[in-house]
Tab-separated table of C-alpha atoms and ligand atoms in Angstrom:
chain	number	residue	atom	x	y	z
A	277	MET	CA	-175.751	56.876	25.531
A	278	HIS	CA	-177.401	59.943	27.050
A	279	ALA	CA	-181.150	60.598	26.707
A	280	LYS	CA	-181.798	62.491	23.494
A	281	SER	CA	-183.441	65.908	23.605
A	282	ILE	CA	-186.213	67.050	21.308
A	283	LEU	CA	-187.623	70.512	20.737
A	284	ILE	CA	-191.236	70.566	19.576
A	285	ALA	CA	-192.255	73.724	17.721
A	286	ASP	CA	-195.899	74.177	16.766
A	287	ASP	CA	-198.364	77.035	17.092
A	288	GLU	CA	-201.209	74.654	18.008
A	289	ALA	CA	-201.135	73.965	21.726
A	290	GLY	CA	-202.989	70.641	21.292
A	291	ILE	CA	-200.354	69.231	18.975
A	292	ARG	CA	-197.533	70.406	21.266
A	293	THR	CA	-199.050	68.650	24.251
A	294	SER	CA	-199.800	65.378	22.512
A	295	LEU	CA	-196.330	65.197	20.948
A	296	GLU	CA	-194.672	66.063	24.232
A	297	LYS	CA	-196.614	63.343	26.015
A	298	ALA	CA	-195.838	60.701	23.414
A	299	LEU	CA	-192.130	61.477	23.264
A	300	SER	CA	-191.384	61.980	26.941
A	301	LYS	CA	-193.179	58.736	27.711
A	302	VAL	CA	-190.539	56.780	25.788
A	303	GLY	CA	-187.681	58.559	27.529
A	304	TYR	CA	-186.837	61.621	25.437
A	305	ILE	CA	-186.211	64.979	27.044
A	306	THR	CA	-188.743	67.360	25.496
A	307	LYS	CA	-189.068	71.133	25.272
A	308	THR	CA	-191.684	73.131	23.403
A	309	ALA	CA	-191.935	76.438	21.545
A	310	SER	CA	-195.073	78.075	20.174
A	311	SER	CA	-193.419	79.744	17.174
A	312	GLY	CA	-190.436	79.481	14.881
A	313	ASN	CA	-188.819	82.601	16.283
A	314	LYS	CA	-189.219	81.421	19.866
A	315	ALA	CA	-187.685	78.097	18.862
A	316	ILE	CA	-184.685	79.830	17.275
A	317	LYS	CA	-184.174	81.901	20.414
A	318	PHE	CA	-184.414	78.856	22.652
A	319	LEU	CA	-181.971	76.835	20.524
A	320	ALA	CA	-179.387	79.594	20.620
A	321	LYS	CA	-178.914	78.815	24.304
A	322	ASN	CA	-179.988	75.172	24.421
A	323	PRO	CA	-178.751	73.026	21.560
A	324	MET	CA	-181.036	70.019	21.075
A	325	ASP	CA	-180.533	66.688	19.323
A	326	ILE	CA	-183.753	66.786	17.334
A	327	VAL	CA	-186.160	69.535	16.280
A	328	LEU	CA	-189.695	68.526	15.413
A	329	SER	CA	-191.361	71.528	13.823
A	330	ASP	CA	-194.559	72.483	12.105
A	331	LEU	CA	-193.835	73.905	8.691
A	332	LYS	CA	-196.490	76.633	8.768
A	333	MET	CA	-196.405	78.929	11.774
A	334	PRO	CA	-197.329	82.620	11.915
A	335	ASP	CA	-194.222	83.959	13.655
A	336	GLY	CA	-191.204	82.427	11.942
A	337	ASP	CA	-192.059	79.298	9.947
A	338	GLY	CA	-190.457	75.857	9.907
A	339	LEU	CA	-188.250	76.685	6.948
A	340	GLU	CA	-186.656	79.639	8.704
A	341	LEU	CA	-186.186	77.492	11.764
A	342	LEU	CA	-184.527	74.773	9.665
A	343	ARG	CA	-182.104	77.266	8.121
A	344	ALA	CA	-181.158	78.648	11.521
A	345	VAL	CA	-180.546	75.163	12.892
A	346	LYS	CA	-178.422	74.042	9.945
A	347	GLU	CA	-176.387	77.182	10.244
A	348	ASN	CA	-175.767	77.051	13.989
A	349	THR	CA	-175.853	73.393	15.019
A	350	PRO	CA	-175.753	71.323	11.816
A	351	SER	CA	-175.708	68.044	13.724
A	352	THR	CA	-179.238	68.695	15.015
A	353	GLU	CA	-181.693	66.752	12.849
A	354	VAL	CA	-184.879	68.556	11.846
A	355	ILE	CA	-188.162	66.753	11.160
A	356	LEU	CA	-191.000	68.822	9.687
A	357	LEU	CA	-194.746	68.404	10.163
A	358	THR	CA	-196.731	69.436	7.106
A	359	GLY	CA	-200.392	70.062	6.601
A	360	TYR	CA	-202.244	69.328	3.397
A	361	GLY	CA	-200.905	71.550	0.619
A	362	THR	CA	-197.443	72.204	2.037
A	363	VAL	CA	-195.899	68.923	0.948
A	364	LEU	CA	-194.041	70.576	-1.912
A	365	THR	CA	-192.446	73.040	0.473
A	366	ALA	CA	-191.485	70.118	2.688
A	367	VAL	CA	-189.714	68.405	-0.207
A	368	GLU	CA	-187.801	71.624	-0.811
A	369	ALA	CA	-186.952	71.692	2.866
A	370	MET	CA	-185.326	68.281	2.604
A	371	LYS	CA	-182.963	69.677	0.010
A	372	GLU	CA	-181.953	72.227	2.616
A	373	GLY	CA	-181.086	69.573	5.121
A	374	ALA	CA	-184.325	68.524	6.842
A	375	TYR	CA	-184.137	64.874	7.847
A	376	ASP	CA	-187.721	63.982	6.873
A	377	PHE	CA	-191.278	65.274	6.895
A	378	ILE	CA	-194.471	63.816	8.281
A	379	THR	CA	-197.884	64.780	6.966
A	380	LYS	CA	-200.702	65.725	9.306
A	381	PRO	CA	-202.739	64.087	10.664
A	382	PHE	CA	-200.074	61.691	11.858
A	383	LYS	CA	-199.946	58.503	13.865
A	384	ARG	CA	-197.994	58.382	17.081
A	385	ALA	CA	-196.041	55.396	15.762
A	386	THR	CA	-194.940	57.327	12.671
A	387	ILE	CA	-193.567	60.104	14.816
A	388	LEU	CA	-191.701	57.687	17.057
A	389	SER	CA	-190.135	55.680	14.262
A	390	THR	CA	-189.081	58.784	12.306
A	391	VAL	CA	-187.450	60.269	15.404
A	392	GLU	CA	-185.674	56.995	16.036
A	393	ARG	CA	-184.255	56.852	12.522
A	394	ALA	CA	-183.087	60.457	12.775
A	395	ILE	CA	-181.261	59.601	15.986
A	396	ASP	CA	-179.638	56.557	14.388
A	397	ARG	CA	-178.302	58.713	11.621
A	398	GLN	CA	-177.071	61.257	14.112
A	399	ASN	CA	-175.205	58.607	16.108
A	400	LEU	CA	-173.621	57.262	12.982
A	401	THR	CA	-172.442	60.697	11.897
A	402	GLN	CA	-170.973	61.320	15.319
A	403	GLU	CA	-169.235	57.961	15.305
A	404	ASN	CA	-167.725	58.687	11.914
A	405	LYS	CA	-166.506	62.012	13.153
A	406	TYR	CA	-164.897	60.323	16.116
A	407	LEU	CA	-163.247	57.721	13.918
A	408	LYS	CA	-161.924	60.397	11.616
A	409	ALA	CA	-160.515	62.283	14.573
A	410	GLN	CA	-158.819	59.080	15.712
A	411	LEU	CA	-157.316	58.616	12.282
A	412	GLY	CA	-156.060	62.158	12.406
A	413	LYS	CA	-154.532	61.508	15.791
A	414	GLY	CA	-152.631	58.517	14.446
A	415	LYS	CA	-150.956	60.863	12.028
A	416	ALA	CA	-149.284	62.870	14.777
A	417	TYR	CA	-145.974	61.205	14.037
A	418	ASP	CA	-142.713	61.799	15.818
A	419	THR	CA	-140.338	63.760	13.636
A	420	ILE	CA	-137.816	61.534	11.939
A	421	ILE	CA	-135.038	63.485	10.312
A	422	GLY	CA	-132.753	62.330	7.550
A	423	LYS	CA	-132.700	62.133	3.767
A	424	SER	CA	-129.782	59.709	3.490
A	425	GLN	CA	-130.521	56.636	1.423
A	426	ALA	CA	-129.749	54.507	4.479
A	427	LEU	CA	-132.428	56.154	6.597
A	428	GLN	CA	-134.892	56.346	3.713
A	429	ASP	CA	-134.527	52.576	3.288
A	430	VAL	CA	-135.353	52.142	6.958
A	431	LEU	CA	-138.430	54.366	6.622
A	432	ALA	CA	-139.612	52.558	3.505
A	433	MET	CA	-139.406	49.317	5.457
A	434	VAL	CA	-141.381	50.899	8.308
A	435	GLU	CA	-144.171	51.944	5.932
A	436	ARG	CA	-144.270	48.481	4.420
A	437	VAL	CA	-144.428	46.444	7.614
A	438	ALA	CA	-146.300	48.822	9.945
A	439	PRO	CA	-149.778	47.573	8.949
A	440	LEU	CA	-148.807	43.912	9.472
A	441	THR	CA	-148.837	42.051	12.769
A	442	SER	CA	-145.524	40.242	12.303
A	443	THR	CA	-142.866	40.690	14.957
A	444	VAL	CA	-140.098	43.107	14.090
A	445	LEU	CA	-136.529	43.072	15.331
A	446	ILE	CA	-134.797	46.440	15.261
A	447	THR	CA	-131.030	46.438	15.498
A	448	GLY	CA	-128.607	49.318	15.639
A	449	ALA	CA	-125.999	50.862	17.878
A	450	SER	CA	-126.911	52.914	20.888
A	451	GLY	CA	-128.634	56.190	20.057
A	452	THR	CA	-129.372	55.383	16.407
A	453	GLY	CA	-133.122	55.746	16.910
A	454	LYS	CA	-134.387	52.221	17.623
A	455	GLU	CA	-137.147	53.394	19.926
A	456	LEU	CA	-138.067	56.164	17.517
A	457	ILE	CA	-138.508	53.605	14.746
A	458	ALA	CA	-140.482	51.289	17.037
A	459	ARG	CA	-142.874	54.148	17.760
A	460	ALA	CA	-143.112	54.947	14.070
A	461	LEU	CA	-144.153	51.331	13.433
A	462	HIS	CA	-146.909	51.735	15.995
A	463	GLN	CA	-148.027	55.161	14.808
A	464	ARG	CA	-148.385	53.946	11.236
A	465	SER	CA	-150.240	50.767	12.168
A	466	LEU	CA	-153.933	50.072	12.562
A	467	ARG	CA	-153.203	49.830	16.271
A	468	SER	CA	-152.214	53.463	16.615
A	469	ASP	CA	-155.264	54.329	18.719
A	470	LYS	CA	-154.211	51.739	21.305
A	471	ARG	CA	-151.168	51.909	23.517
A	472	PHE	CA	-147.471	51.711	22.712
A	473	ILE	CA	-145.695	50.254	25.709
A	474	PRO	CA	-141.904	50.396	25.786
A	475	ILE	CA	-140.188	48.015	28.186
A	476	ASN	CA	-136.502	48.132	28.893
A	477	CYS	CA	-135.813	44.479	29.653
A	478	ALA	CA	-132.401	45.351	31.073
A	479	ALA	CA	-133.932	47.619	33.692
A	480	ILE	CA	-136.214	45.018	35.274
A	481	PRO	CA	-134.653	42.587	37.758
A	482	GLU	CA	-134.502	39.086	36.254
A	483	ASN	CA	-136.810	37.535	38.826
A	484	LEU	CA	-139.510	40.122	38.142
A	485	ILE	CA	-139.538	40.200	34.355
A	486	GLU	CA	-141.990	37.340	33.981
A	487	SER	CA	-144.595	38.838	36.259
A	488	GLU	CA	-144.065	42.307	34.761
A	489	LEU	CA	-144.702	40.976	31.280
A	490	PHE	CA	-147.304	38.285	31.892
A	491	GLY	CA	-148.869	39.390	35.185
A	492	HIS	CA	-149.456	37.238	38.245
A	493	LEU	CA	-152.144	35.950	40.545
A	494	ARG	CA	-152.370	36.946	44.168
A	495	GLY	CA	-150.243	34.683	46.335
A	496	SER	CA	-148.343	33.171	43.402
A	497	PHE	CA	-145.075	34.174	45.089
A	498	THR	CA	-143.971	35.931	48.245
A	499	GLY	CA	-144.951	39.556	47.970
A	500	ALA	CA	-147.683	39.018	45.383
A	501	MET	CA	-150.366	40.659	47.504
A	502	ARG	CA	-152.961	40.932	44.763
A	503	ASP	CA	-153.547	40.021	41.143
A	504	LYS	CA	-151.490	42.076	38.760
A	505	GLU	CA	-152.051	42.641	35.078
A	506	GLY	CA	-148.978	42.083	32.975
A	507	LEU	CA	-147.758	44.642	30.444
A	508	PHE	CA	-148.735	42.341	27.587
A	509	LYS	CA	-152.303	42.609	28.821
A	510	VAL	CA	-152.079	46.363	29.311
A	511	ALA	CA	-150.907	46.704	25.718
A	512	THR	CA	-153.845	44.698	24.340
A	513	GLY	CA	-154.662	45.838	20.839
A	514	GLY	CA	-151.510	47.922	20.732
A	515	THR	CA	-147.774	47.443	20.447
A	516	ILE	CA	-145.245	46.273	22.998
A	517	PHE	CA	-141.628	47.321	22.558
A	518	LEU	CA	-139.139	44.945	24.164
A	519	ASP	CA	-135.967	46.973	24.308
A	520	GLU	CA	-132.641	45.272	25.040
A	521	ILE	CA	-134.195	41.904	24.375
A	522	VAL	CA	-130.901	40.084	25.084
A	523	SER	CA	-131.449	40.809	28.774
A	524	VAL	CA	-134.393	38.419	28.906
A	525	PRO	CA	-133.145	35.320	30.779
A	526	LEU	CA	-133.133	32.002	28.929
A	527	ASN	CA	-135.989	30.455	30.931
A	528	LEU	CA	-138.215	33.387	30.089
A	529	GLN	CA	-137.165	33.284	26.454
A	530	VAL	CA	-138.931	29.922	26.279
A	531	LYS	CA	-142.128	31.437	27.641
A	532	LEU	CA	-141.893	34.403	25.338
A	533	LEU	CA	-141.525	32.096	22.367
A	534	ARG	CA	-144.565	30.101	23.440
A	535	ALA	CA	-146.565	33.310	23.915
A	536	ILE	CA	-145.748	34.441	20.389
A	537	GLU	CA	-146.351	31.065	18.770
A	538	GLN	CA	-149.580	30.207	20.557
A	539	LYS	CA	-150.775	33.791	20.886
A	540	GLU	CA	-151.515	33.314	24.554
A	541	ILE	CA	-149.906	34.178	27.841
A	542	LEU	CA	-149.966	32.479	31.204
A	543	PRO	CA	-149.846	34.814	34.206
A	544	VAL	CA	-147.551	33.601	36.991
A	545	GLY	CA	-149.511	31.239	39.247
A	546	SER	CA	-152.355	30.830	36.770
A	547	THR	CA	-153.402	27.739	34.845
A	548	SER	CA	-155.756	29.443	32.427
A	549	PRO	CA	-154.002	31.108	29.524
A	550	GLU	CA	-155.140	34.495	28.270
A	551	ILE	CA	-155.339	35.563	24.657
A	552	LEU	CA	-152.437	37.666	23.483
A	553	ASP	CA	-153.293	40.480	21.114
A	554	VAL	CA	-150.235	42.679	20.828
A	555	ARG	CA	-147.742	43.482	18.158
A	556	ILE	CA	-144.261	42.729	19.402
A	557	VAL	CA	-141.344	44.884	18.379
A	558	ALA	CA	-137.984	43.972	19.915
A	559	ALA	CA	-134.687	45.811	19.813
A	560	THR	CA	-131.067	45.253	20.647
A	561	ASN	CA	-127.763	46.995	20.132
A	562	LYS	CA	-126.002	43.645	20.248
A	563	ASN	CA	-125.520	41.237	17.398
A	564	LEU	CA	-128.221	38.680	18.212
A	565	ALA	CA	-126.789	36.116	15.830
A	566	ASN	CA	-123.583	36.176	17.882
A	567	GLU	CA	-125.576	35.780	21.094
A	568	VAL	CA	-127.261	32.752	19.564
A	569	GLU	CA	-123.873	31.302	18.681
A	570	GLN	CA	-122.667	31.815	22.229
A	571	GLY	CA	-125.775	30.161	23.612
A	572	THR	CA	-127.099	33.181	25.493
A	573	PHE	CA	-130.049	33.671	23.176
A	574	ARG	CA	-132.383	30.979	21.917
A	575	GLU	CA	-132.145	30.390	18.215
A	576	ASP	CA	-135.862	29.645	17.815
A	577	LEU	CA	-136.845	32.888	19.523
A	578	TYR	CA	-134.335	34.777	17.420
A	579	TYR	CA	-136.002	33.532	14.236
A	580	ARG	CA	-139.458	34.310	15.617
A	581	LEU	CA	-138.534	37.877	16.477
A	582	ASN	CA	-136.567	38.463	13.339
A	583	VAL	CA	-139.459	37.769	10.952
A	584	VAL	CA	-138.854	41.317	9.825
A	585	GLY	CA	-135.450	42.784	10.621
A	586	ILE	CA	-134.759	46.489	10.506
A	587	ASN	CA	-131.188	47.628	10.934
A	588	ILE	CA	-130.482	51.276	11.597
A	589	PRO	CA	-127.012	52.205	10.396
A	590	PRO	CA	-124.782	54.270	12.679
A	591	LEU	CA	-124.715	58.023	12.135
A	592	LYS	CA	-121.140	57.818	10.881
A	593	GLU	CA	-122.410	55.891	7.862
A	594	ARG	CA	-124.970	58.559	6.987
A	595	VAL	CA	-123.193	61.804	7.753
A	596	GLU	CA	-125.319	63.554	5.125
A	597	ASP	CA	-128.110	63.528	7.749
A	598	ILE	CA	-126.024	65.594	10.156
A	599	PRO	CA	-126.754	69.119	8.845
A	600	GLU	CA	-130.505	68.546	8.941
A	601	LEU	CA	-130.324	66.995	12.402
A	602	VAL	CA	-128.292	69.974	13.605
A	603	ASN	CA	-130.929	72.408	12.344
A	604	HIS	CA	-133.664	70.308	13.902
A	605	TYR	CA	-132.022	70.285	17.321
A	606	ILE	CA	-131.246	73.986	17.111
A	607	LYS	CA	-134.997	74.577	16.725
A	608	VAL	CA	-135.820	72.185	19.545
A	609	TYR	CA	-133.363	73.772	21.962
A	610	ASN	CA	-134.184	77.342	20.936
A	611	ALA	CA	-137.622	76.606	22.309
A	612	GLN	CA	-136.415	74.732	25.368
A	613	LEU	CA	-133.576	77.041	26.339
A	614	ASN	CA	-135.240	80.199	25.155
A	615	LYS	CA	-132.455	81.066	22.693
A	616	GLN	CA	-132.465	82.690	19.251
A	617	VAL	CA	-129.847	80.628	17.477
A	618	GLU	CA	-130.318	80.674	13.715
A	619	GLY	CA	-127.732	78.160	12.635
A	620	ALA	CA	-124.226	76.822	12.831
A	621	ASP	CA	-121.283	78.148	10.856
A	622	GLN	CA	-119.398	76.160	8.242
A	623	LYS	CA	-116.535	75.225	10.566
A	624	VAL	CA	-118.968	73.736	13.042
A	625	LEU	CA	-120.548	71.579	10.377
A	626	GLN	CA	-117.150	70.457	9.199
A	627	PHE	CA	-116.207	69.598	12.773
A	628	LEU	CA	-119.448	67.696	13.356
A	629	LEU	CA	-119.089	65.763	10.122
A	630	GLU	CA	-115.671	64.541	11.232
A	631	GLN	CA	-116.625	63.223	14.663
A	632	GLU	CA	-116.939	59.526	15.380
A	633	TRP	CA	-120.404	59.702	16.969
A	634	GLN	CA	-120.179	56.477	18.925
A	635	GLY	CA	-123.385	57.586	20.660
A	636	ASN	CA	-124.990	58.389	17.303
A	637	VAL	CA	-127.989	60.746	17.087
A	638	ARG	CA	-128.380	60.927	20.849
A	639	GLU	CA	-124.774	62.056	21.217
A	640	LEU	CA	-125.205	64.625	18.460
A	641	GLU	CA	-128.335	65.914	20.162
A	642	ASN	CA	-126.466	66.246	23.460
A	643	ALA	CA	-123.596	68.041	21.752
A	644	ILE	CA	-125.970	70.590	20.223
A	645	GLU	CA	-127.780	71.097	23.509
A	646	ARG	CA	-124.504	71.679	25.331
A	647	ALA	CA	-123.226	74.081	22.693
A	648	MET	CA	-126.458	76.039	22.764
A	649	ILE	CA	-126.171	76.510	26.490
A	650	PHE	CA	-122.886	78.336	25.840
A	651	CYS	CA	-124.182	80.298	22.868
A	652	ASP	CA	-125.759	83.678	23.431
A	653	GLY	CA	-125.628	84.946	19.860
A	654	ASP	CA	-127.425	83.749	16.759
A	655	GLN	CA	-124.719	81.432	15.370
A	656	LEU	CA	-123.163	78.308	16.826
A	657	SER	CA	-119.424	78.418	16.371
A	658	LEU	CA	-116.610	76.040	17.270
A	659	GLN	CA	-115.891	77.623	20.629
A	660	HIS	CA	-119.341	76.566	21.830
A	661	PHE	CA	-118.534	72.946	21.093
A	662	LEU	CA	-115.057	72.908	22.501
A	663	ARG	CA	-116.127	74.301	25.809
A	664	THR	CA	-117.574	70.899	26.523
A	665	SER	CA	-117.397	71.040	30.261
A	666	PRO	CA	-116.618	73.904	32.577
A	667	ASN	CA	-113.487	72.075	33.790
A	668	ASN	CA	-111.518	71.939	30.595
A	669	LYS	CA	-112.833	75.219	29.295
A	670	LYS	CA	-109.420	76.842	29.535
A	671	GLU	CA	-107.484	74.051	27.895
A	672	LEU	CA	-109.909	73.639	25.055
A	673	THR	CA	-110.118	77.042	23.483
A	674	GLY	CA	-108.079	77.978	20.479
A	675	ASP	CA	-106.682	75.734	17.824
A	676	LEU	CA	-109.150	72.991	16.859
A	677	LYS	CA	-106.621	70.291	16.027
A	678	ALA	CA	-104.846	70.854	19.329
A	679	SER	CA	-108.130	70.679	21.207
A	680	VAL	CA	-109.213	67.479	19.504
A	681	ARG	CA	-105.783	66.026	20.190
A	682	LYS	CA	-106.080	66.950	23.825
A	683	LEU	CA	-109.542	65.356	24.041
A	684	GLU	CA	-108.291	62.177	22.383
A	685	HIS	CA	-105.237	62.056	24.605
A	686	ASP	CA	-107.313	62.452	27.765
A	687	SER	CA	-110.018	59.959	26.796
A	688	ILE	CA	-107.532	57.271	25.827
A	689	LEU	CA	-105.539	57.793	28.979
A	690	THR	CA	-108.634	57.643	31.180
A	691	VAL	CA	-109.880	54.455	29.551
A	692	LEU	CA	-106.448	52.835	29.775
A	693	LEU	CA	-106.347	53.644	33.453
A	694	THR	CA	-109.826	52.292	34.145
A	695	THR	CA	-109.138	49.088	32.197
A	696	LYS	CA	-105.814	48.643	33.976
A	697	GLN	CA	-104.107	49.003	30.605
A	698	ASP	CA	-105.994	46.139	29.004
A	699	LYS	CA	-105.630	47.285	25.387
A	700	ASN	CA	-108.314	44.968	24.057
A	701	LYS	CA	-110.898	46.219	26.524
A	702	ALA	CA	-109.844	49.822	26.097
A	703	ALA	CA	-110.116	49.575	22.333
A	704	GLU	CA	-113.616	48.137	22.653
A	705	ILE	CA	-114.777	50.898	24.968
A	706	LEU	CA	-113.252	53.554	22.737
A	707	GLY	CA	-114.789	52.021	19.659
A	708	LEU	CA	-111.431	51.541	18.010
A	709	SER	CA	-109.686	48.477	16.645
A	710	VAL	CA	-106.713	47.431	18.756
A	711	SER	CA	-104.306	48.427	15.991
A	712	SER	CA	-105.835	51.914	15.701
A	713	LEU	CA	-105.526	52.270	19.439
A	714	TYR	CA	-101.793	51.472	19.266
A	715	ARG	CA	-101.360	53.890	16.388
A	716	LYS	CA	-103.195	56.672	18.262
A	717	MET	CA	-101.129	56.012	21.374
A	718	THR	CA	-97.907	56.394	19.443
A	719	GLU	CA	-99.233	59.518	17.710
A	720	LEU	CA	-100.262	61.103	20.987
A	721	GLY	CA	-97.185	60.005	22.878
A	722	ILE	CA	-98.952	57.743	25.343
A	723	GLU	CA	-96.737	55.035	26.771
B	993	ATP	N1	-133.580	60.201	12.527
B	993	ATP	C1	-133.861	60.855	13.663
B	993	ATP	N2	-134.537	62.008	13.608
B	993	ATP	C2	-134.807	62.693	14.735
B	993	ATP	N3	-134.462	62.291	15.965
B	993	ATP	C3	-133.773	61.152	16.068
B	993	ATP	C4	-133.449	60.364	14.945
B	993	ATP	N4	-132.803	59.254	15.352
B	993	ATP	C5	-132.716	59.351	16.691
B	993	ATP	N5	-133.307	60.478	17.137
B	993	ATP	C6	-133.371	60.935	18.529
B	993	ATP	O1	-132.201	60.493	19.185
B	993	ATP	C7	-132.481	60.047	20.501
B	993	ATP	C8	-132.105	58.586	20.636
B	993	ATP	O2	-133.009	57.783	19.904
B	993	ATP	P1	-133.575	56.413	20.481
B	993	ATP	O3	-133.842	56.514	21.932
B	993	ATP	O4	-134.686	55.971	19.602
B	993	ATP	O5	-132.280	55.504	20.249
B	993	ATP	P2	-132.028	53.993	20.629
B	993	ATP	O6	-131.474	53.369	19.408
B	993	ATP	O7	-133.246	53.401	21.216
B	993	ATP	O8	-130.873	54.131	21.705
B	993	ATP	P3	-130.433	53.096	22.883
B	993	ATP	O9	-129.877	51.885	22.227
B	993	ATP	O10	-129.385	53.872	23.607
B	993	ATP	O11	-131.653	52.837	23.681
B	993	ATP	C9	-133.958	60.311	20.709
B	993	ATP	O12	-134.108	61.552	21.323
B	993	ATP	C10	-134.511	60.328	19.305
B	993	ATP	O13	-135.679	61.092	19.222
B	994	MG	MG1	-133.535	52.761	23.217
């Protein structure tokens, strides 16, 4: 805490000097003024924490000074010194925001304790302000679009479980918004002023995951040159998001389970456990129950993580969200690409509603971005979507059905080639059942 500053305003030089001496001796920064008007002038350039002012002064009295202070720097506390006969005025002054008044003659101790109390109040007010600002900050949520019942159910669940500390398992296909929902859980929790740390477990080499998560001591393995804090420690008080949780190797799953159950972590090479204070949110686009059945994911950990399960349905099952998402991304990319697109025409919406959206919201977002790059007018129309890549621009203009057919034909052929005609694999990649793949192939004349 910085040293507090006090302005002493009194027309009697003797009082100024004695107050200055008493206050600076205990560590306050003091300034003096010989009249109310001089004090007001000084404060205009030098805001002070406390003003200690005589009530009766010839040139601008204490009351005028108080009003000026409360108008310009309301957080400055004003203490008034009153002579005999001005007590009533002093009481009035308190109604106008003076912190307290002290009657003359005064004791040094009275001055000191009154100043101290005024400072306590000031600190408290500032702390409250800070806390309120923090609360406000927590409300800066990411935009989550969608009025479909399916998404509303997800959001209702988020509101309900956000304040709790229980682990949450978010499931959903790629691009459905798992990370978005994980962030929403954090933003709506009491931990929102601490960090949200997303970790893609699939992106960290298996032999490094443990030390990344739990930290390590210097020399605990070759290359561990110094102690390293794990991400669980970095996230203390906040939320850790373990994305693609199935990528955590079995031996580490055991340690993760122990960390959650005993609320402590053991850095690699250490024998003294550290307290774990993080909210764990995990996510996967796989069916974890299946992984458990196949023995690649521990059943006990699965149950631990899945205390609360949130499943985000694929976009195809909530197509009513598409129009709003389209408008949202048009706004986003107008700003990013410096365009003036106002909307998409009816045919575009129809087209978008009919797509499969294997990549869900992310794929839709990419489609809008791409189309907007091609659009120079104020309306997105089909041609902007069909000119997907510069290469097939020529082939893909004109009749929509023909274009879609061409796209389907090419994608199926490409996948069949890359899978060496393994129909099961191809169907999986294409997101089709094997029978639909056969049907499509016949329809499109693919041998
Ligand atoms: N309902 C929504 N409203 C607005 N934006 C959304 C919504 N759902 C998803 N998005 C956006 O779509 C993109 C993909 O979302 P996100 O990264 O959360 O998906 P994911 O499920 O984690 O995907 P993956 O499994 O591929 O990691 C992000 O840009 C996200 O902001
Ligand atoms: Mg993700």
